[in-house]
Amino acid sequence: MKIISVVGARPNFMKIAPFIRAIEKHNIQSGQKVEHILVHTGQHYDHQMSQTFFDALNIPPADIHLGVGSGSHAEQVGNTMIQFEKVVMEQKPDWVVVVGDVNATLACSVTAKKLHVKCCHIEAGLRSGDWTMPEEINRLVTDRLSDLLLTPDKLSIENLKGEGVPDEKIGFVGNIMIDTLEEQREKAASLSIAGVLKENLLLENTVIPEVEEEHYAVMTLHRPSNVDHKEIFTSLIDFLTSEVVVDMPLLWPIHPRARKQLEQFGLWDEVVATSNLVLMQPIGYHDMLRLNMNAKIFLTDSGGLQEECTILGTPCLTLRWNTERPITLWEHGGASVLVGNNVERIRKEYRNALVRGRKPFRPELWDGHTAEHCLKAILNAS
Ligand code: UD1
């Protein structure tokens, strides 16, 4: 049996690492060889957005690199399809495995199915209902085409059933990203916050504030809905620089898109000059996990961080109006509250979250063994 699995952008790497390990373990234990080929589409190419994660998570180098790089969605998806088609035709895999909801997920599932190759989607069934998000389009198309849809939770199973997906195509496996979190937790815990800051400063002459455990905020922002509109991004920056940094140090690893937009909107100098705001380059997996473990509060528009906050119990303000991951929300037992990008709402929930404190929650099957369930489901479906 031959499997091609695909990664393209940062949030894919922590999902594929445990899957590759599950294949290696299976091959050693069963004597039955699953041949595996890792394809990197190259959507994320900066060292800090890609190679850092391969190194930290012991992911073997990609067997095939498509080198698609940056571009519009159509360019990224189109170029990936053109390159990936050649790979599938040459390699003739039994399965193509895609994870998450990035452009690689869409491009490679469509390509596989057009070549009559079976496709498995890990992290199937998530729905935000927001068709203005590229990720939602990617999820819808990939799930519609996939032969095996492996879901992280039962809410996702209901979504798929509601769309008419037959039961036999659906498998409940848990959250594969949590396999990585559990595997790397101890190593992350051994890092010091001061060390993480020092190693990842964006600007050499930054004055690093005294950062105490449980008394700092961490933020990540990259969604177009937050960083692509001047008015919205400006009001968020005003809130952060006039309120959050007064309460505690704010640590901000900056995504390339957010940085570009700050510069374009003339906000860069103000952000750089704000004391108690530590600008960092995009940070590695363990560094982010370490910061998350003892943060007083997390502000983010990332789906993956919402999930990690839920397991660790870090109060999380999700700067979106909707989520495809409702299981991480406070009302389902999780740590996250949707605050959109309205400052009044953010301020209110920020104050509430500070009072509420840390509350870890582990949804069903988010137990560190999801990758094994995924491989088993693929072998059973073959
Ligand atoms: C992509 C994913 C998103 C995911 C996010 C995590 C899609 C549709 N979106 O969004 O779901 O949450 O990754 O980061 O697939 N850039 C660099 N260096 C890089 C990569 C990108 O400078 O290594 C720049 C690009 O030139 C572009 C911007 O960052 O200007 C955005 O990159 P892109 O890959 O288009 O999408 P993301 O916003 O990262």
Tab-separated table of N, CA, C and O in Angstrom, residues 175 228 260 303 306 370:
chain	number	residue	atom	x	y	z
A	175	ASN	N	-8.490	14.597	17.727
A	175	ASN	CA	-7.749	15.730	17.150
A	175	ASN	C	-6.255	15.399	17.026
A	175	ASN	O	-5.551	15.283	18.029
A	228	ASP	N	-6.432	42.983	7.132
A	228	ASP	CA	-6.440	43.567	5.792
A	228	ASP	C	-7.239	44.875	5.693
A	228	ASP	O	-7.254	45.501	4.641
A	260	LYS	N	3.244	42.999	7.123
A	260	LYS	CA	3.104	43.779	5.883
A	260	LYS	C	1.998	44.814	6.009
A	260	LYS	O	2.137	45.965	5.588
A	303	GLY	N	-7.296	28.922	14.421
A	303	GLY	CA	-8.102	27.796	14.887
A	303	GLY	C	-7.291	26.833	15.739
A	303	GLY	O	-7.757	26.328	16.757
A	306	GLN	N	-6.753	28.051	19.263
A	306	GLN	CA	-8.006	27.904	20.008
A	306	GLN	C	-8.062	26.505	20.639
A	306	GLN	O	-8.466	26.344	21.785
A	370	THR	N	-4.675	9.923	18.152
A	370	THR	CA	-5.495	10.114	16.947
A	370	THR	C	-4.811	9.580	15.689
A	370	THR	O	-5.470	8.970	14.835
